[in-house]
Amino acid sequence: MRGVLVASFGTTAADTLAETIGAVEQQAAALWPGAPVYRAFTSPTVRRRLREKGLPVEDVPATLERMAADGVDEAVVRNTFVIRGIEYHRLEEDCRRMAGAFRSLDLSPPLLDSPGDIAAVARLLLERHRDLAPGDALALMGHGTGHRGDFAYGALDCAFRDMGRGDVLVSTIEGGSGIDGLRRRLAALGPRRVVLRPLLMTVGDHAKNDMAGGAETSWKNLLAADGYQVTCVMEGLSQLPGIRERILMR
């Protein structure tokens, strides 16, 4: 029997869970009719906070064990990670340890894992924001990491420039390219308006607080203080059908 596991870092934003990770799971159910679809979150903090809310979610090893106990012998593991960072490597290790419980276990790569992936995601985001007006800039806020996988964000930024779209900028909360670098690049570009959107799968704390929050240090307010009109797009990557297809059909 085939079973599909959608593994994610997770989110405590119950208000957007169905529209983001839930949408990936629903599309997985449509792609593999009759196969049970399972959910696992890799973040212990997210799982703890959800458990406190009465919304328990298992980790990857426990979910794979449950799949095997349910009679699944062909495990299709799809993930909602953006880059090949620390969390993805932990997922790989969990899958390696559990692979012997299944006749086959197929783990997909993260979203930005090859030059072809990066170009395809760039095109999908440009299509989503095709209404960007002259004088506007689109700033994408990724998570970022000290892990070597952080290079994928810079590669995506280069892909936009190679496509002639210097008005699309990629920056991250952590890692190599933060808000200070984004502000310098915007000052050189000189847009009238900045459209901010998360380069994240979900609309959780980072999008709601770090990007669009009311604190003086939110990206929205820092850029507004620099004199730009700022529009925040509260939409996770997983809400885009093309992104969901790339997550699942790998």
Short mmCIF file of N, CA, C and O in Angstrom, two decimals, residues 109-219:
data_model
loop_
_atom_site.label_atom_id
_atom_site.label_comp_id
_atom_site.label_asym_id
_atom_site.label_seq_id
_atom_site.Cartn_x
_atom_site.Cartn_y
_atom_site.Cartn_z
N PRO A 109 13.46 16.40 -2.96
CA PRO A 109 14.38 17.46 -2.57
C PRO A 109 13.60 18.69 -2.11
O PRO A 109 12.39 18.79 -2.33
N PRO A 110 14.27 19.65 -1.49
CA PRO A 110 13.61 20.91 -1.14
C PRO A 110 13.30 21.74 -2.38
O PRO A 110 13.72 21.41 -3.49
N LEU A 111 12.60 22.84 -2.18
CA LEU A 111 12.10 23.64 -3.30
C LEU A 111 13.22 24.22 -4.15
O LEU A 111 13.19 24.14 -5.38
N LEU A 112 14.24 24.82 -3.52
CA LEU A 112 15.33 25.47 -4.24
C LEU A 112 16.57 24.57 -4.15
O LEU A 112 17.44 24.77 -3.31
N ASP A 113 16.65 23.57 -5.04
CA ASP A 113 17.70 22.58 -4.89
C ASP A 113 18.59 22.45 -6.12
O ASP A 113 19.56 21.71 -6.09
N SER A 114 18.29 23.15 -7.20
CA SER A 114 19.09 23.05 -8.42
C SER A 114 18.89 24.34 -9.21
O SER A 114 17.93 25.10 -8.96
N PRO A 115 19.76 24.61 -10.18
CA PRO A 115 19.55 25.79 -11.02
C PRO A 115 18.18 25.78 -11.70
O PRO A 115 17.53 26.83 -11.83
N GLY A 116 17.73 24.59 -12.14
CA GLY A 116 16.41 24.51 -12.76
C GLY A 116 15.29 24.85 -11.78
O GLY A 116 14.32 25.52 -12.14
N ASP A 117 15.42 24.37 -10.54
CA ASP A 117 14.43 24.70 -9.51
C ASP A 117 14.36 26.21 -9.30
O ASP A 117 13.28 26.81 -9.23
N ILE A 118 15.53 26.82 -9.18
CA ILE A 118 15.59 28.25 -8.86
C ILE A 118 14.98 29.07 -10.00
O ILE A 118 14.20 30.00 -9.75
N ALA A 119 15.29 28.73 -11.24
CA ALA A 119 14.71 29.44 -12.38
C ALA A 119 13.20 29.26 -12.42
O ALA A 119 12.45 30.21 -12.69
N ALA A 120 12.72 28.05 -12.16
CA ALA A 120 11.29 27.79 -12.21
C ALA A 120 10.55 28.56 -11.12
O ALA A 120 9.47 29.13 -11.37
N VAL A 121 11.10 28.59 -9.91
CA VAL A 121 10.46 29.33 -8.82
C VAL A 121 10.47 30.83 -9.11
O VAL A 121 9.49 31.53 -8.85
N ALA A 122 11.56 31.32 -9.67
CA ALA A 122 11.62 32.74 -10.05
C ALA A 122 10.51 33.07 -11.04
O ALA A 122 9.82 34.09 -10.91
N ARG A 123 10.32 32.21 -12.03
CA ARG A 123 9.27 32.46 -13.03
C ARG A 123 7.88 32.43 -12.39
O ARG A 123 7.01 33.26 -12.73
N LEU A 124 7.66 31.50 -11.47
CA LEU A 124 6.36 31.41 -10.80
C LEU A 124 6.08 32.67 -9.98
O LEU A 124 4.95 33.18 -9.97
N LEU A 125 7.09 33.19 -9.32
CA LEU A 125 6.89 34.40 -8.51
C LEU A 125 6.69 35.63 -9.39
O LEU A 125 5.89 36.51 -9.06
N LEU A 126 7.39 35.68 -10.51
CA LEU A 126 7.18 36.80 -11.43
C LEU A 126 5.77 36.76 -12.02
O LEU A 126 5.13 37.80 -12.19
N GLU A 127 5.28 35.56 -12.32
CA GLU A 127 3.92 35.43 -12.83
C GLU A 127 2.91 35.84 -11.75
O GLU A 127 1.94 36.54 -12.06
N ARG A 128 3.15 35.44 -10.52
CA ARG A 128 2.25 35.82 -9.43
C ARG A 128 2.20 37.34 -9.26
O ARG A 128 1.15 37.91 -8.96
N HIS A 129 3.33 37.99 -9.44
CA HIS A 129 3.41 39.45 -9.24
C HIS A 129 3.59 40.18 -10.57
O HIS A 129 4.30 41.18 -10.65
N ARG A 130 2.90 39.70 -11.59
CA ARG A 130 3.01 40.31 -12.92
C ARG A 130 2.40 41.72 -12.96
O ARG A 130 2.66 42.47 -13.90
N ASP A 131 1.62 42.07 -11.91
CA ASP A 131 1.03 43.40 -11.86
C ASP A 131 1.93 44.42 -11.17
O ASP A 131 1.52 45.55 -10.93
N LEU A 132 3.18 44.04 -10.90
CA LEU A 132 4.12 44.99 -10.30
C LEU A 132 4.30 46.17 -11.25
O LEU A 132 4.63 46.00 -12.42
N ALA A 133 4.05 47.36 -10.74
CA ALA A 133 4.05 48.56 -11.60
C ALA A 133 5.46 49.14 -11.74
O ALA A 133 6.32 48.93 -10.87
N PRO A 134 5.71 49.89 -12.81
CA PRO A 134 6.98 50.62 -12.90
C PRO A 134 7.14 51.53 -11.69
O PRO A 134 6.20 52.20 -11.26
N GLY A 135 8.32 51.52 -11.11
CA GLY A 135 8.55 52.30 -9.90
C GLY A 135 8.33 51.50 -8.63
O GLY A 135 8.57 52.01 -7.53
N ASP A 136 7.86 50.26 -8.76
CA ASP A 136 7.70 49.36 -7.61
C ASP A 136 8.91 48.44 -7.51
O ASP A 136 9.59 48.16 -8.50
N ALA A 137 9.13 47.93 -6.31
CA ALA A 137 10.10 46.86 -6.09
C ALA A 137 9.41 45.75 -5.31
O ALA A 137 8.55 46.03 -4.47
N LEU A 138 9.76 44.52 -5.61
CA LEU A 138 9.26 43.36 -4.89
C LEU A 138 10.38 42.82 -4.02
O LEU A 138 11.44 42.46 -4.53
N ALA A 139 10.17 42.80 -2.71
CA ALA A 139 11.17 42.30 -1.77
C ALA A 139 10.65 41.01 -1.15
O ALA A 139 9.57 40.99 -0.55
N LEU A 140 11.42 39.93 -1.30
CA LEU A 140 11.04 38.62 -0.80
C LEU A 140 11.80 38.34 0.49
O LEU A 140 13.03 38.38 0.51
N MET A 141 11.07 38.06 1.56
CA MET A 141 11.68 37.80 2.87
C MET A 141 11.76 36.30 3.12
O MET A 141 10.76 35.65 3.38
N GLY A 142 12.98 35.74 3.02
CA GLY A 142 13.20 34.35 3.36
C GLY A 142 13.62 34.21 4.82
O GLY A 142 13.85 35.21 5.51
N HIS A 143 13.72 32.96 5.26
CA HIS A 143 14.14 32.75 6.65
C HIS A 143 15.63 32.93 6.80
O HIS A 143 16.10 33.69 7.64
N GLY A 144 16.40 32.22 5.99
CA GLY A 144 17.85 32.30 6.09
C GLY A 144 18.40 31.38 7.18
O GLY A 144 17.69 30.95 8.08
N THR A 145 19.70 31.10 7.07
CA THR A 145 20.34 30.19 8.01
C THR A 145 21.85 30.37 7.94
O THR A 145 22.37 30.85 6.93
N GLY A 146 22.52 29.98 9.01
CA GLY A 146 23.98 29.94 8.98
C GLY A 146 24.52 28.72 8.27
O GLY A 146 25.73 28.61 8.05
N HIS A 147 23.64 27.80 7.90
CA HIS A 147 24.02 26.58 7.18
C HIS A 147 24.43 26.93 5.75
O HIS A 147 23.98 27.92 5.18
N ARG A 148 25.26 26.09 5.16
CA ARG A 148 25.74 26.37 3.79
C ARG A 148 24.61 26.41 2.77
O ARG A 148 24.75 27.00 1.70
N GLY A 149 23.46 25.80 3.10
CA GLY A 149 22.32 25.84 2.18
C GLY A 149 21.78 27.24 1.95
O GLY A 149 20.97 27.44 1.03
N ASP A 150 22.24 28.22 2.74
CA ASP A 150 21.77 29.60 2.59
C ASP A 150 22.08 30.17 1.21
O ASP A 150 21.43 31.13 0.77
N PHE A 151 23.05 29.57 0.50
CA PHE A 151 23.44 30.10 -0.81
C PHE A 151 22.26 30.13 -1.78
O PHE A 151 22.26 30.91 -2.75
N ALA A 152 21.25 29.28 -1.56
CA ALA A 152 20.14 29.21 -2.51
C ALA A 152 19.38 30.53 -2.59
O ALA A 152 18.84 30.87 -3.65
N TYR A 153 19.33 31.28 -1.50
CA TYR A 153 18.65 32.58 -1.55
C TYR A 153 19.39 33.55 -2.46
O TYR A 153 18.78 34.27 -3.26
N GLY A 154 20.72 33.57 -2.36
CA GLY A 154 21.50 34.42 -3.25
C GLY A 154 21.37 33.99 -4.70
O GLY A 154 21.34 34.83 -5.61
N ALA A 155 21.28 32.67 -4.92
CA ALA A 155 21.11 32.17 -6.28
C ALA A 155 19.77 32.61 -6.86
O ALA A 155 19.68 32.95 -8.05
N LEU A 156 18.74 32.61 -6.03
CA LEU A 156 17.43 33.07 -6.51
C LEU A 156 17.49 34.56 -6.83
O LEU A 156 16.93 35.01 -7.84
N ASP A 157 18.16 35.33 -5.99
CA ASP A 157 18.31 36.76 -6.24
C ASP A 157 19.03 36.99 -7.56
O ASP A 157 18.62 37.84 -8.37
N CYS A 158 20.08 36.23 -7.82
CA CYS A 158 20.81 36.34 -9.10
C CYS A 158 19.92 35.95 -10.28
O CYS A 158 20.01 36.55 -11.36
N ALA A 159 19.06 34.96 -10.08
CA ALA A 159 18.18 34.53 -11.17
C ALA A 159 17.26 35.66 -11.60
O ALA A 159 17.03 35.86 -12.80
N PHE A 160 16.74 36.41 -10.64
CA PHE A 160 15.88 37.55 -11.01
C PHE A 160 16.67 38.58 -11.80
O PHE A 160 16.19 39.12 -12.81
N ARG A 161 17.90 38.87 -11.39
CA ARG A 161 18.71 39.84 -12.13
C ARG A 161 19.02 39.33 -13.53
O ARG A 161 18.99 40.10 -14.50
N ASP A 162 19.31 38.03 -13.65
CA ASP A 162 19.59 37.47 -14.97
C ASP A 162 18.38 37.54 -15.89
O ASP A 162 18.52 37.57 -17.12
N MET A 163 17.18 37.57 -15.28
CA MET A 163 15.95 37.70 -16.07
C MET A 163 15.62 39.16 -16.35
O MET A 163 14.56 39.48 -16.88
N GLY A 164 16.53 40.05 -15.99
CA GLY A 164 16.31 41.47 -16.22
C GLY A 164 15.41 42.12 -15.19
O GLY A 164 14.86 43.20 -15.44
N ARG A 165 15.26 41.47 -14.02
CA ARG A 165 14.35 41.97 -12.99
C ARG A 165 15.13 42.38 -11.75
O ARG A 165 15.05 41.77 -10.69
N GLY A 166 15.88 43.47 -11.91
CA GLY A 166 16.58 44.03 -10.77
C GLY A 166 15.67 44.66 -9.76
O GLY A 166 16.12 45.08 -8.68
N ASP A 167 14.37 44.73 -10.07
CA ASP A 167 13.40 45.28 -9.13
C ASP A 167 12.84 44.21 -8.19
O ASP A 167 11.94 44.50 -7.39
N VAL A 168 13.36 42.98 -8.28
CA VAL A 168 12.94 41.90 -7.39
C VAL A 168 14.16 41.52 -6.55
O VAL A 168 15.19 41.09 -7.09
N LEU A 169 14.04 41.66 -5.24
CA LEU A 169 15.16 41.48 -4.33
C LEU A 169 14.85 40.40 -3.31
O LEU A 169 13.75 40.34 -2.76
N VAL A 170 15.83 39.55 -3.04
CA VAL A 170 15.68 38.48 -2.06
C VAL A 170 16.54 38.80 -0.85
O VAL A 170 17.74 39.10 -0.98
N SER A 171 15.95 38.76 0.33
CA SER A 171 16.68 38.97 1.56
C SER A 171 16.15 38.00 2.60
O SER A 171 15.15 37.33 2.39
N THR A 172 16.84 37.91 3.74
CA THR A 172 16.49 36.91 4.74
C THR A 172 16.55 37.49 6.16
O THR A 172 17.25 38.47 6.41
N ILE A 173 15.82 36.84 7.05
CA ILE A 173 15.83 37.24 8.46
C ILE A 173 17.16 36.87 9.08
O ILE A 173 17.76 37.65 9.82
N GLU A 174 17.64 35.66 8.80
CA GLU A 174 18.94 35.20 9.26
C GLU A 174 19.81 34.95 8.04
O GLU A 174 19.38 35.11 6.91
N GLY A 175 21.06 34.55 8.27
CA GLY A 175 21.92 34.20 7.15
C GLY A 175 22.66 35.38 6.58
O GLY A 175 22.93 36.36 7.28
N GLY A 176 22.94 35.33 5.30
CA GLY A 176 23.89 36.26 4.70
C GLY A 176 23.35 37.58 4.23
O GLY A 176 24.10 38.52 4.02
N SER A 177 22.05 37.71 4.03
CA SER A 177 21.50 38.93 3.42
C SER A 177 20.30 39.41 4.22
O SER A 177 19.18 38.95 4.00
N GLY A 178 20.53 40.33 5.14
CA GLY A 178 19.48 40.76 6.04
C GLY A 178 18.82 42.07 5.63
O GLY A 178 19.03 42.59 4.54
N ILE A 179 18.05 42.62 6.55
CA ILE A 179 17.29 43.83 6.26
C ILE A 179 18.20 45.03 5.98
O ILE A 179 17.87 45.88 5.15
N ASP A 180 19.37 45.10 6.61
CA ASP A 180 20.26 46.23 6.35
C ASP A 180 20.74 46.23 4.90
O ASP A 180 20.77 47.28 4.24
N GLY A 181 21.08 45.04 4.41
CA GLY A 181 21.48 44.95 3.00
C GLY A 181 20.34 45.29 2.08
O GLY A 181 20.52 45.94 1.04
N LEU A 182 19.14 44.84 2.42
CA LEU A 182 17.97 45.16 1.60
C LEU A 182 17.74 46.66 1.55
O LEU A 182 17.46 47.23 0.48
N ARG A 183 17.89 47.34 2.67
CA ARG A 183 17.67 48.80 2.70
C ARG A 183 18.70 49.52 1.83
O ARG A 183 18.36 50.48 1.13
N ARG A 184 19.94 49.05 1.85
CA ARG A 184 20.96 49.68 1.00
C ARG A 184 20.64 49.47 -0.47
O ARG A 184 20.77 50.39 -1.29
N ARG A 185 20.22 48.28 -0.82
CA ARG A 185 19.91 48.00 -2.22
C ARG A 185 18.69 48.78 -2.69
O ARG A 185 18.65 49.26 -3.84
N LEU A 186 17.70 48.92 -1.83
CA LEU A 186 16.53 49.71 -2.20
C LEU A 186 16.89 51.19 -2.35
O LEU A 186 16.37 51.87 -3.24
N ALA A 187 17.79 51.67 -1.50
CA ALA A 187 18.21 53.08 -1.61
C ALA A 187 18.87 53.32 -2.97
O ALA A 187 18.68 54.37 -3.60
N ALA A 188 19.65 52.35 -3.44
CA ALA A 188 20.29 52.49 -4.76
C ALA A 188 19.28 52.36 -5.89
O ALA A 188 19.41 53.02 -6.93
N LEU A 189 18.26 51.52 -5.69
CA LEU A 189 17.25 51.30 -6.72
C LEU A 189 16.26 52.46 -6.82
O LEU A 189 15.83 52.83 -7.92
N GLY A 190 15.88 53.00 -5.67
CA GLY A 190 15.00 54.16 -5.63
C GLY A 190 13.56 53.92 -6.03
O GLY A 190 12.98 54.73 -6.77
N PRO A 191 12.91 52.85 -5.56
CA PRO A 191 11.50 52.63 -5.92
C PRO A 191 10.58 53.59 -5.16
O PRO A 191 10.94 54.14 -4.12
N ARG A 192 9.39 53.77 -5.73
CA ARG A 192 8.35 54.54 -5.04
C ARG A 192 7.65 53.68 -3.99
O ARG A 192 7.37 54.12 -2.89
N ARG A 193 7.39 52.42 -4.37
CA ARG A 193 6.65 51.51 -3.49
C ARG A 193 7.41 50.19 -3.39
O ARG A 193 8.01 49.74 -4.37
N VAL A 194 7.36 49.57 -2.21
CA VAL A 194 7.96 48.26 -2.00
C VAL A 194 6.85 47.28 -1.64
O VAL A 194 6.08 47.52 -0.70
N VAL A 195 6.76 46.21 -2.41
CA VAL A 195 5.83 45.12 -2.11
C VAL A 195 6.63 44.05 -1.37
O VAL A 195 7.59 43.50 -1.91
N LEU A 196 6.23 43.79 -0.14
CA LEU A 196 6.89 42.80 0.69
C LEU A 196 6.08 41.51 0.69
O LEU A 196 4.86 41.56 0.91
N ARG A 197 6.72 40.38 0.47
CA ARG A 197 6.02 39.10 0.61
C ARG A 197 6.98 38.09 1.23
O ARG A 197 8.20 38.16 1.02
N PRO A 198 6.45 37.12 1.97
CA PRO A 198 7.32 36.10 2.55
C PRO A 198 7.75 35.06 1.53
O PRO A 198 6.94 34.59 0.73
N LEU A 199 9.03 34.74 1.55
CA LEU A 199 9.57 33.62 0.79
C LEU A 199 9.58 32.42 1.74
O LEU A 199 10.59 31.78 1.99
N LEU A 200 8.41 32.18 2.29
CA LEU A 200 8.18 31.16 3.31
C LEU A 200 6.95 30.36 2.92
O LEU A 200 6.04 30.89 2.26
N MET A 201 6.89 29.12 3.34
CA MET A 201 5.76 28.28 2.97
C MET A 201 4.46 28.70 3.67
O MET A 201 3.38 28.55 3.11
N THR A 202 4.58 29.22 4.89
CA THR A 202 3.39 29.54 5.67
C THR A 202 3.36 31.01 6.05
O THR A 202 4.37 31.72 5.95
N VAL A 203 2.21 31.46 6.49
CA VAL A 203 2.06 32.83 7.01
C VAL A 203 1.98 32.71 8.53
O VAL A 203 0.91 32.67 9.12
N GLY A 204 3.16 32.62 9.15
CA GLY A 204 3.24 32.44 10.59
C GLY A 204 3.86 33.64 11.27
O GLY A 204 3.72 34.78 10.81
N ASP A 205 4.57 33.38 12.37
CA ASP A 205 5.12 34.48 13.17
C ASP A 205 6.08 35.36 12.38
O ASP A 205 6.07 36.59 12.55
N HIS A 206 6.91 34.77 11.55
CA HIS A 206 7.88 35.59 10.81
C HIS A 206 7.17 36.55 9.86
O HIS A 206 7.54 37.74 9.78
N ALA A 207 6.16 36.06 9.15
CA ALA A 207 5.44 36.94 8.23
C ALA A 207 4.62 37.97 8.99
O ALA A 207 4.59 39.15 8.63
N LYS A 208 3.94 37.52 10.03
CA LYS A 208 3.03 38.42 10.76
C LYS A 208 3.76 39.43 11.63
O LYS A 208 3.27 40.55 11.80
N ASN A 209 4.92 39.04 12.15
CA ASN A 209 5.63 39.92 13.08
C ASN A 209 6.89 40.53 12.48
O ASN A 209 7.02 41.75 12.38
N ASP A 210 7.83 39.68 12.04
CA ASP A 210 9.09 40.22 11.51
C ASP A 210 8.86 41.04 10.24
O ASP A 210 9.52 42.06 10.04
N MET A 211 7.97 40.59 9.38
CA MET A 211 7.73 41.30 8.13
C MET A 211 6.71 42.40 8.26
O MET A 211 6.96 43.55 7.91
N ALA A 212 5.53 42.07 8.77
CA ALA A 212 4.39 43.00 8.69
C ALA A 212 3.90 43.46 10.06
O ALA A 212 2.82 44.06 10.14
N GLY A 213 4.66 43.22 11.11
CA GLY A 213 4.20 43.53 12.46
C GLY A 213 4.21 45.02 12.78
O GLY A 213 4.69 45.85 12.01
N GLY A 214 3.68 45.34 13.96
CA GLY A 214 3.56 46.73 14.38
C GLY A 214 4.78 47.30 15.06
O GLY A 214 4.86 48.51 15.29
N ALA A 215 5.77 46.45 15.38
CA ALA A 215 6.97 46.95 16.05
C ALA A 215 7.79 47.82 15.10
O ALA A 215 7.75 47.67 13.88
N GLU A 216 8.56 48.74 15.69
CA GLU A 216 9.40 49.63 14.89
C GLU A 216 10.41 48.85 14.04
O GLU A 216 10.84 49.32 12.99
N THR A 217 10.78 47.65 14.53
CA THR A 217 11.81 46.87 13.85
C THR A 217 11.26 45.93 12.78
O THR A 217 12.03 45.19 12.16
N SER A 218 9.95 45.91 12.58
CA SER A 218 9.42 45.08 11.49
C SER A 218 9.91 45.64 10.15
O SER A 218 10.17 46.84 10.01
N TRP A 219 10.04 44.75 9.17
CA TRP A 219 10.52 45.20 7.86
C TRP A 219 9.59 46.26 7.28
O TRP A 219 10.04 47.22 6.67
#
